Coordinates of C-alpha atoms in Angstrom, one line a residue:
M296 CA 301.5 153.6 21.3
S297 CA 301.1 155.0 17.5
F298 CA 301.8 152.8 14.6
P299 CA 305.7 152.7 13.9
Y300 CA 305.9 154.2 10.8
L301 CA 309.5 155.0 10.7
T302 CA 310.7 151.4 11.7
V303 CA 308.5 149.8 9.0
A304 CA 309.8 152.3 6.5
A305 CA 313.4 151.1 7.1
A306 CA 312.2 147.3 8.1
L307 CA 310.7 146.8 4.6
P308 CA 313.6 147.1 2.3
A309 CA 315.9 145.3 4.9
V310 CA 313.3 142.3 5.0
G311 CA 313.2 142.8 1.2
A312 CA 317.1 142.1 1.1
I313 CA 317.0 139.0 3.1
A314 CA 314.1 137.7 0.8
T315 CA 315.7 138.3 -2.4
A316 CA 319.0 137.2 -1.3
A317 CA 317.0 133.9 -0.4
V318 CA 315.6 133.3 -3.9
P319 CA 317.1 130.4 -5.5
A320 CA 319.7 131.2 -8.1
A321 CA 317.7 129.8 -11.1
R322 CA 314.9 132.3 -10.3
R323 CA 316.7 135.5 -11.0
T324 CA 313.7 137.3 -12.7
F325 CA 311.7 136.4 -9.5
A326 CA 314.3 138.0 -7.4
K327 CA 314.0 141.1 -9.6
W328 CA 310.3 141.6 -9.2
L329 CA 310.3 140.9 -5.6
A330 CA 312.9 143.6 -4.9
L331 CA 311.1 146.0 -7.2
L332 CA 308.0 145.0 -5.0
F333 CA 309.6 145.6 -1.7
S334 CA 311.1 148.9 -3.0
L335 CA 307.5 150.0 -4.2
A336 CA 306.2 149.1 -0.6
T337 CA 308.7 151.3 1.1
L338 CA 307.9 154.2 -1.2
A339 CA 304.1 153.6 -0.3
V340 CA 305.0 153.8 3.6
A341 CA 307.1 156.8 2.8
A342 CA 304.4 158.7 1.3
V343 CA 302.1 157.9 4.4
V344 CA 304.9 159.5 6.6
L345 CA 305.3 162.4 4.2
A346 CA 301.2 162.8 4.4
L347 CA 301.3 162.6 8.2
F348 CA 304.0 165.1 8.7
E349 CA 302.7 168.2 9.7
P350 CA 305.1 171.3 9.1
G351 CA 303.7 173.5 11.5
G352 CA 303.9 170.8 14.3
D353 CA 306.8 169.7 16.5
R354 CA 310.3 169.7 15.4
Y355 CA 310.6 165.7 15.4
Q356 CA 307.3 163.9 14.6
L357 CA 306.5 160.2 14.5
T358 CA 309.0 159.8 17.0
E359 CA 310.0 156.1 18.6
S360 CA 311.9 155.6 21.6
H361 CA 313.0 152.2 23.0
A362 CA 315.9 151.2 25.2
W363 CA 318.7 149.3 23.2
I364 CA 322.1 149.2 25.1
K365 CA 321.1 150.2 28.5
E366 CA 324.9 149.8 30.0
F367 CA 325.8 152.7 27.5
G368 CA 322.9 154.7 27.3
V369 CA 322.1 153.8 23.8
R370 CA 318.7 154.2 22.7
Y371 CA 316.7 153.3 19.7
E372 CA 315.4 156.8 19.0
L373 CA 313.6 157.8 15.9
G374 CA 312.0 160.9 14.4
V375 CA 311.8 163.0 11.4
D376 CA 311.9 166.8 10.6
G377 CA 311.0 168.7 7.8
I378 CA 314.6 168.1 6.2
G379 CA 314.8 164.3 7.2
V380 CA 311.1 163.5 5.8
V381 CA 311.9 165.0 2.5
L382 CA 315.3 163.3 2.1
M383 CA 313.5 159.9 3.4
A384 CA 311.0 160.5 0.5
L385 CA 313.7 161.1 -1.8
T386 CA 315.6 157.9 -1.1
A387 CA 312.2 155.7 -1.2
L388 CA 311.5 157.4 -4.6
L389 CA 314.7 156.9 -6.4
I390 CA 315.1 153.2 -5.2
P391 CA 312.6 151.7 -7.6
F392 CA 314.0 153.5 -10.5
V393 CA 317.5 152.3 -9.7
I394 CA 316.2 148.7 -9.7
L395 CA 314.5 149.0 -12.9
A396 CA 317.5 150.9 -14.4
G397 CA 319.7 148.0 -13.5
W398 CA 317.3 145.3 -14.3
H399 CA 319.8 143.5 -16.4
D400 CA 323.2 144.9 -14.9
A401 CA 323.9 141.7 -12.9
D402 CA 322.5 139.1 -15.3
P403 CA 325.2 136.4 -16.3
L404 CA 327.1 137.2 -19.2
E405 CA 326.2 134.5 -22.0
D406 CA 329.6 134.5 -23.4
A407 CA 331.3 134.3 -20.1
A408 CA 334.8 133.0 -20.1
P409 CA 336.0 130.3 -17.6
N410 CA 338.0 132.8 -15.7
R411 CA 335.1 135.3 -15.6
R412 CA 333.0 135.7 -12.2
W413 CA 329.5 134.8 -12.4
R414 CA 327.3 138.1 -11.5
P415 CA 324.7 137.1 -8.7
T416 CA 321.7 138.9 -9.4
Q417 CA 320.1 138.2 -6.5
G418 CA 322.9 139.6 -4.4
F419 CA 323.0 142.8 -6.6
F420 CA 319.3 143.8 -5.7
A421 CA 319.6 142.7 -2.2
L422 CA 322.8 144.9 -1.4
I423 CA 320.6 147.9 -3.3
L424 CA 317.6 147.1 -0.9
M425 CA 320.1 146.6 2.4
V426 CA 321.7 150.4 1.4
E427 CA 317.9 151.9 1.2
A428 CA 317.2 150.6 4.5
M429 CA 320.3 151.9 6.4
V430 CA 320.0 155.2 4.4
I431 CA 316.2 155.9 5.5
L432 CA 317.0 154.7 9.0
S433 CA 319.8 157.2 9.3
F434 CA 317.5 160.3 8.2
E435 CA 315.4 159.1 11.1
A436 CA 317.8 158.6 13.9
T437 CA 317.8 160.7 16.7
D438 CA 320.2 159.0 18.9
V439 CA 323.8 159.8 18.0
F440 CA 325.2 156.7 18.4
L441 CA 322.6 154.8 16.3
F442 CA 323.3 157.4 13.5
Y443 CA 327.0 156.5 13.7
I444 CA 326.3 152.8 13.4
L445 CA 324.3 153.3 10.5
F446 CA 326.6 155.8 8.9
E447 CA 329.4 153.2 9.1
A448 CA 327.4 150.0 8.2
M449 CA 326.1 151.3 4.7
L450 CA 329.8 151.3 3.6
I451 CA 329.8 147.4 3.7
P452 CA 326.8 146.8 0.7
M453 CA 328.4 149.9 -0.9
Y454 CA 331.7 148.4 -1.3
F455 CA 330.4 145.1 -2.8
L456 CA 328.2 147.0 -5.2
I457 CA 331.1 148.9 -6.4
G458 CA 333.8 146.3 -6.3
G459 CA 331.5 143.4 -7.4
F460 CA 329.4 144.7 -9.9
G461 CA 331.4 146.9 -12.6
D462 CA 330.3 148.8 -15.7
R463 CA 329.1 146.7 -18.6
A464 CA 331.2 148.9 -20.7
H465 CA 334.1 147.0 -19.0
A466 CA 332.6 143.7 -18.7
G467 CA 334.4 140.6 -19.6
G468 CA 337.6 138.9 -18.4
D469 CA 339.5 142.4 -18.6
E470 CA 341.8 142.2 -15.5
A471 CA 342.9 145.9 -15.8
A472 CA 339.0 146.6 -15.6
A473 CA 338.9 144.5 -12.5
T474 CA 341.7 145.7 -11.1
Q475 CA 340.3 149.3 -11.3
R476 CA 337.0 148.2 -9.8
S477 CA 338.7 147.0 -6.9
Y478 CA 340.6 150.0 -6.5
A479 CA 337.8 152.2 -6.6
A480 CA 335.8 150.0 -3.9
V481 CA 338.8 150.0 -1.6
K482 CA 339.3 153.7 -2.1
F483 CA 335.7 154.3 -1.1
L484 CA 336.0 152.2 1.9
L485 CA 339.0 153.4 3.2
Y486 CA 338.2 157.1 2.9
N487 CA 334.8 156.5 4.5
L488 CA 336.1 154.3 7.3
V489 CA 338.9 156.8 8.6
G490 CA 336.1 159.6 8.4
G491 CA 334.1 157.1 10.5
L492 CA 336.8 156.3 12.7
I493 CA 337.4 159.9 13.7
M494 CA 333.8 160.6 14.0
L495 CA 333.7 157.6 16.5
A496 CA 336.4 159.3 18.6
A497 CA 334.1 162.7 18.8
V498 CA 331.1 160.4 19.4
I499 CA 332.8 159.3 22.6
G500 CA 333.8 162.2 23.5
L501 CA 330.2 163.9 23.2
F502 CA 329.0 161.1 25.4
V503 CA 331.7 161.7 28.1
V504 CA 330.5 165.5 28.0
A505 CA 326.8 165.4 27.7
G506 CA 326.4 162.0 29.6
T507 CA 323.8 160.8 26.9
F508 CA 323.4 160.1 23.0
S509 CA 320.0 161.3 22.7
L510 CA 319.8 164.4 20.3
S511 CA 316.6 165.7 22.2
E512 CA 318.2 165.5 25.7
I513 CA 321.5 167.2 24.6
A514 CA 319.4 170.1 22.9
E515 CA 317.0 170.3 25.8
A516 CA 320.1 170.5 28.0
R517 CA 321.9 173.0 26.2
A518 CA 318.7 175.2 26.1
N519 CA 318.1 175.1 29.9
G520 CA 321.9 175.7 30.5
S521 CA 322.3 172.4 32.2
L522 CA 325.0 171.6 29.5
S523 CA 328.0 173.6 28.6
M524 CA 331.0 172.9 26.8
A525 CA 334.3 174.5 26.9
T526 CA 334.9 176.4 23.7
S527 CA 338.0 174.0 22.8
T528 CA 336.1 170.9 23.5
E529 CA 333.2 171.8 21.4
R530 CA 335.4 172.9 18.5
W531 CA 337.4 169.7 18.7
L532 CA 334.0 167.5 18.7
F533 CA 332.8 169.5 15.9
L534 CA 335.8 168.9 13.8
G535 CA 335.4 165.0 14.3
F536 CA 331.8 165.1 13.1
F537 CA 332.3 167.3 10.3
F538 CA 335.2 165.7 9.1
A539 CA 333.4 162.4 8.6
F540 CA 330.6 164.3 7.0
A541 CA 332.9 166.2 4.5
V542 CA 334.3 162.6 3.2
K543 CA 331.0 161.3 2.6
A544 CA 329.5 164.4 1.1
P545 CA 332.0 164.9 -0.7
L546 CA 334.0 168.1 0.1
W547 CA 337.3 169.1 -1.5
P548 CA 340.1 167.8 -0.7
L549 CA 338.5 164.8 0.6
H550 CA 336.6 164.2 -2.7
T551 CA 339.0 162.0 -4.5
W552 CA 337.1 158.6 -4.1
L553 CA 334.0 159.9 -5.9
P554 CA 335.1 160.0 -9.6
N555 CA 336.5 156.4 -9.2
A556 CA 333.6 154.9 -7.4
M557 CA 331.1 156.6 -9.9
G558 CA 333.3 155.8 -13.0
E559 CA 333.8 152.1 -12.0
A560 CA 330.2 151.3 -10.6
T561 CA 327.3 150.6 -13.0
A562 CA 325.0 153.7 -13.7
P563 CA 322.4 152.9 -11.2
V564 CA 324.9 152.2 -8.3
A565 CA 326.5 155.5 -9.4
V566 CA 323.2 157.2 -8.8
L567 CA 322.9 155.3 -5.5
I568 CA 326.4 156.7 -4.5
T569 CA 325.6 160.5 -5.3
A570 CA 322.0 160.6 -5.2
V571 CA 321.4 158.9 -1.9
V572 CA 324.3 157.9 0.2
D573 CA 326.2 161.1 -0.2
K574 CA 323.2 163.2 1.0
V575 CA 323.7 161.6 4.6
G576 CA 326.8 163.8 4.7
T577 CA 325.2 167.0 4.0
F578 CA 322.1 166.2 5.8
A579 CA 324.3 165.3 9.0
M580 CA 325.9 168.6 8.8
L581 CA 322.5 170.4 9.4
R582 CA 321.3 167.8 11.9
F583 CA 324.2 167.2 13.9
C584 CA 327.0 170.0 13.4
L585 CA 324.7 173.0 13.5
Q586 CA 322.4 171.6 16.4
L587 CA 325.0 170.0 18.5
F588 CA 327.9 172.6 18.0
P589 CA 326.4 175.9 17.2
E590 CA 329.4 178.1 18.4
A591 CA 332.0 175.7 16.7
S592 CA 329.9 175.7 13.5
K593 CA 330.0 179.7 13.4
W594 CA 333.5 179.5 14.1
A595 CA 334.5 177.4 11.3
T596 CA 332.3 178.9 8.7
P597 CA 334.8 181.0 7.1
V598 CA 337.3 178.2 6.3
I599 CA 334.2 176.0 5.3
L600 CA 333.0 178.3 2.9
V601 CA 336.6 178.5 1.4
L602 CA 336.4 174.8 0.9
A603 CA 332.8 174.9 -0.6
L604 CA 334.1 177.4 -3.3
I605 CA 337.1 175.6 -4.1
S606 CA 334.5 172.5 -4.7
I607 CA 332.4 174.4 -6.7
V608 CA 335.1 175.9 -9.2
Y609 CA 337.4 172.9 -8.8
G610 CA 334.8 170.1 -9.7
A611 CA 333.3 172.1 -12.6
L612 CA 336.7 172.7 -14.3
L613 CA 337.7 169.0 -14.1
A614 CA 334.3 168.2 -15.7
V615 CA 335.0 170.6 -18.4
G616 CA 338.1 168.6 -19.2
Q617 CA 336.7 165.0 -19.0
R618 CA 336.7 162.5 -21.6
D619 CA 334.5 159.8 -19.6
I620 CA 330.9 160.6 -19.6
K621 CA 330.4 159.2 -15.9
R622 CA 333.5 160.9 -14.4
L623 CA 332.0 164.0 -16.0
I624 CA 328.7 163.7 -14.1
A625 CA 330.9 162.7 -11.0
Y626 CA 332.9 166.0 -11.0
A627 CA 329.5 167.9 -11.7
S628 CA 328.4 166.4 -8.5
I629 CA 331.3 167.6 -6.7
S630 CA 330.7 171.2 -7.9
H631 CA 327.0 170.7 -6.8
F632 CA 327.9 169.4 -3.1
G633 CA 330.0 172.7 -3.0
F634 CA 326.7 174.7 -3.4
I635 CA 324.9 172.6 -0.9
I636 CA 327.7 173.0 1.8
M637 CA 328.0 176.6 0.9
G638 CA 324.1 176.9 1.5
I639 CA 324.2 175.3 5.0
F640 CA 327.1 177.5 6.3
A641 CA 325.9 180.8 4.8
M642 CA 323.8 180.5 8.0
T643 CA 320.8 182.2 6.3
S644 CA 317.0 180.8 5.8
Q645 CA 317.2 181.0 1.9
G646 CA 320.7 179.2 1.8
Q647 CA 319.8 176.4 4.2
S648 CA 316.1 176.0 2.7
G649 CA 318.0 176.2 -0.8
A650 CA 320.5 173.6 0.3
T651 CA 317.9 171.3 1.3
L652 CA 315.9 171.8 -2.0
Y653 CA 319.5 171.2 -3.7
M654 CA 319.8 167.6 -2.1
V655 CA 316.6 166.7 -3.4
N656 CA 316.5 168.4 -7.0
H657 CA 320.3 167.1 -7.4
G658 CA 319.0 163.6 -6.7
I659 CA 316.4 163.7 -9.2
S660 CA 318.4 165.6 -11.8
T661 CA 321.6 163.3 -11.4
A662 CA 319.6 160.2 -11.4
A663 CA 318.1 161.3 -14.7
L664 CA 321.1 162.1 -16.3
M665 CA 323.4 159.2 -15.0
L666 CA 320.4 156.5 -15.8
V667 CA 320.1 157.9 -19.4
A668 CA 324.1 157.9 -19.6
G669 CA 324.0 154.3 -18.5
F670 CA 321.5 153.4 -21.1
L671 CA 323.7 155.0 -23.7
I672 CA 326.8 153.7 -22.5
T673 CA 325.1 150.0 -22.6
R674 CA 324.4 150.5 -26.1
R675 CA 327.8 151.4 -27.3
G676 CA 330.0 149.8 -25.1
S677 CA 332.1 152.8 -24.1
R678 CA 332.3 155.5 -21.5
L679 CA 334.5 157.9 -23.8
I680 CA 332.8 160.8 -25.2
A681 CA 335.0 160.7 -28.3
D682 CA 333.5 157.4 -29.3
Y683 CA 329.8 159.0 -29.8
G684 CA 328.4 161.6 -32.2
G685 CA 325.1 161.9 -33.9
V686 CA 323.1 159.9 -31.4
Q687 CA 320.1 162.3 -31.8
K688 CA 319.5 161.3 -35.4
V689 CA 319.3 157.5 -34.8
A690 CA 317.9 157.6 -31.0
P691 CA 316.0 161.1 -30.5
V692 CA 314.1 160.0 -27.5
L693 CA 317.3 159.1 -25.7
A694 CA 319.0 162.1 -26.9
G695 CA 316.0 164.4 -25.7
T696 CA 316.0 163.3 -22.1
F697 CA 319.7 163.3 -22.0
L698 CA 319.4 167.0 -23.1
I699 CA 316.6 167.6 -20.3
G700 CA 318.8 165.8 -17.7
G701 CA 321.8 167.7 -18.7
L702 CA 320.0 171.3 -18.7
A703 CA 318.5 170.3 -15.0
T704 CA 322.2 169.9 -14.2
L705 CA 323.1 173.0 -15.3
S706 CA 320.1 174.5 -13.5
L707 CA 318.3 176.0 -16.4
P708 CA 315.2 178.2 -15.2
G709 CA 311.9 176.4 -15.4
L710 CA 313.6 173.1 -13.9
S711 CA 313.8 172.3 -10.2
P712 CA 317.5 172.6 -9.6
F713 CA 317.4 176.4 -10.5
V714 CA 315.2 177.0 -7.6
S715 CA 317.8 175.7 -5.3
E716 CA 320.8 177.1 -6.8
F717 CA 319.0 180.7 -6.7
L718 CA 318.1 180.4 -2.9
V719 CA 321.4 179.1 -2.1
L720 CA 323.1 182.1 -4.1
V721 CA 320.8 184.6 -2.7
G722 CA 321.0 183.3 0.8
T723 CA 325.0 183.3 0.6
F724 CA 325.3 186.9 -1.2
S725 CA 323.0 188.3 1.6
R726 CA 325.6 187.7 4.3
Y727 CA 328.9 186.9 2.4
P728 CA 328.6 188.8 -1.2
V729 CA 332.1 188.0 -2.3
V730 CA 331.8 184.3 -1.7
G731 CA 328.2 184.5 -3.7
I732 CA 329.8 186.3 -6.7
I733 CA 332.7 183.8 -7.1
A734 CA 330.2 181.1 -6.7
T735 CA 328.4 182.2 -9.6
S736 CA 331.3 180.8 -11.7
G737 CA 330.2 177.3 -11.4
I738 CA 326.9 178.1 -13.3
V739 CA 329.0 179.3 -16.2
L740 CA 331.3 176.3 -16.0
A741 CA 328.1 174.0 -15.8
A742 CA 326.7 175.5 -19.0
L743 CA 330.0 174.7 -20.5
Y744 CA 330.5 171.0 -19.6
V745 CA 326.7 170.1 -20.1
L746 CA 326.4 171.8 -23.5
V747 CA 329.8 170.5 -24.9
L748 CA 329.0 167.2 -23.7
Y749 CA 325.7 166.9 -25.5
Q750 CA 327.2 168.5 -28.7
R751 CA 330.1 165.8 -28.5
T752 CA 327.8 162.8 -28.1
M753 CA 324.3 163.8 -29.5
T754 CA 325.0 166.1 -32.5
G755 CA 327.0 166.2 -35.8
P756 CA 327.7 163.3 -38.2
V757 CA 326.4 159.9 -37.1
K758 CA 329.7 157.6 -36.2
A759 CA 329.6 154.1 -37.5
A760 CA 329.5 152.7 -34.2
V761 CA 326.2 154.3 -33.4
Q762 CA 324.6 153.9 -36.6
G763 CA 322.1 150.9 -35.4
M764 CA 321.6 152.2 -31.7
S765 CA 318.3 151.7 -30.6
D766 CA 316.0 154.1 -29.0
L767 CA 314.7 154.2 -25.4
R768 CA 312.6 151.0 -24.7
V769 CA 309.5 150.9 -22.6
R770 CA 311.3 150.1 -19.1
E771 CA 313.7 152.8 -19.8
L772 CA 311.0 155.3 -20.4
V773 CA 309.3 154.2 -17.2
V774 CA 312.5 155.2 -15.5
V775 CA 313.3 158.4 -17.1
T776 CA 309.9 160.0 -17.7
P777 CA 308.6 160.3 -14.0
L778 CA 311.9 161.9 -12.9
I779 CA 311.7 164.4 -16.0
A780 CA 308.2 165.1 -15.1
L781 CA 309.4 165.9 -11.5
L782 CA 312.1 168.2 -12.6
L783 CA 309.5 170.0 -14.5
F784 CA 307.0 170.1 -11.6
L785 CA 309.2 171.2 -8.8
G786 CA 310.7 173.9 -11.1
V787 CA 307.6 175.6 -11.8
Y788 CA 305.8 174.8 -8.3
P789 CA 308.5 173.7 -5.6
K790 CA 306.0 174.9 -2.8
P791 CA 305.0 171.5 -1.5
L792 CA 308.7 171.1 -0.6
T793 CA 309.3 174.5 0.9
D794 CA 306.5 174.4 3.0
I795 CA 307.8 171.3 4.5
V796 CA 311.5 172.4 4.7
N797 CA 311.3 176.1 5.9
P798 CA 309.9 175.3 9.6
A799 CA 312.8 173.0 9.9
V800 CA 315.2 175.5 8.8
K801 CA 313.9 178.0 11.1
H802 CA 314.6 175.5 14.1
T803 CA 318.2 175.1 12.7
M804 CA 318.7 179.0 12.4
S805 CA 317.5 179.0 16.1
D806 CA 320.0 176.6 17.1
V807 CA 322.9 178.6 15.6
K808 CA 321.3 181.9 17.2
K809 CA 321.4 183.5 13.7
T810 CA 318.8 185.7 11.8
D811 CA 318.7 186.7 8.2
P812 CA 320.5 190.0 7.4
K813 CA 318.5 192.8 7.0
P814 CA 318.2 194.2 3.4
E815 CA 320.5 197.4 3.0
V816 CA 317.4 198.9 1.0
E817 CA 314.0 198.7 2.7
A818 CA 311.3 197.8 0.3
A819 CA 308.8 201.0 -0.5
P820 CA 305.6 201.0 1.6

């Protein structure tokens, strides 16, 4: 029996969460270091998994399979393909930065009023590690029911992170701020629970039709003709799965929970939402929707592409008009998720490779931008753009890293998101040229909202409130520098990622029986 690397990768943060929560209340600093240690150990195991993965090998590798609930045919089955392994590595990479960035976000407030709730430091970091464990396991699960359990269970720690640990800009006994936080957390939970309940009905329906929850067994049965679904059945099941994933993604018009959640959460938790948890939705579209329901996926493609286009343009337009820094980044993420979903359902190898790279690169670029924005907001105590001005004169390193994160968000050539966006647009244009042309408006709008944000906050006269603002400290530089280095490296040399992702995309294209359109003009010999 081979070593269970995938189980260990998910078990480490889960054990870390329990250990961190068990640390005595007085030893907050020890709890922080313990959480960071477990996150680094998880990153080390994820690096080993990435090194062991063979891009040209079997579709699912490092597999594990054990009986779980025999009466219902549920198994503990794990395996990673090229898409799952890079997203697992992304999750393991970002969590140490999330922990470092949120080092003081849950410390008790020194001037706490009697009616102010104490912020349990150990609980904050334990919840982050628990989310990491569930997300990693969801990228590894090849049993549909196991995936569903994880898909729903990760909502619980996220609910407490959003509702229990608000933005320091709204810290204190402000009852209105507490109400907004509770509203954002409940809205996040209800939207995702509704999606999950609809998915549960589809999961049960799939079992009734297929007699198993095993992804590999269902795929094998479909390949050898022993499993066939009526067209209407397949379409209804597809819609049940897709609805849940579209809420998580989030896709317009199911997106409205995201700006509230990201706006009211701390910056590290906002990164956890959009750079980690939301990727489960787009990943699941590739792994489950396209693989389990290929014909229904092609049937729904025109409508999904329209919704993705609306997300791209609508999200970007609303980002342009935002006065709140964090909500601006949230609406920008809605636009970016539109690009990812468009790439998936363009049904081309370039589009799906670009969409997968987009998930990785969006995670890195959004983490860089949001975490620097969090450092900025912590210093000033306000999320409003109008409260800033001239920051680059008093904190040039902070302003410079903020600019690089913003330029990555608008997909500047030379930074990694450009490669992703280019592939998505090329892959979409080759099959749906009108969709590809309209989608380019999102690039123009991205340049507008990013550059206007930078201009209003970092340039111009120095406002009195930012006069004494300190520059980035050592801990903050440790958080931001590796992310910027990755944006530059993958922007110039994305081959390490494409070599892993492309074989998995070929399998997905084979599932839906699609080939890339032939170019209208052949290349000269």
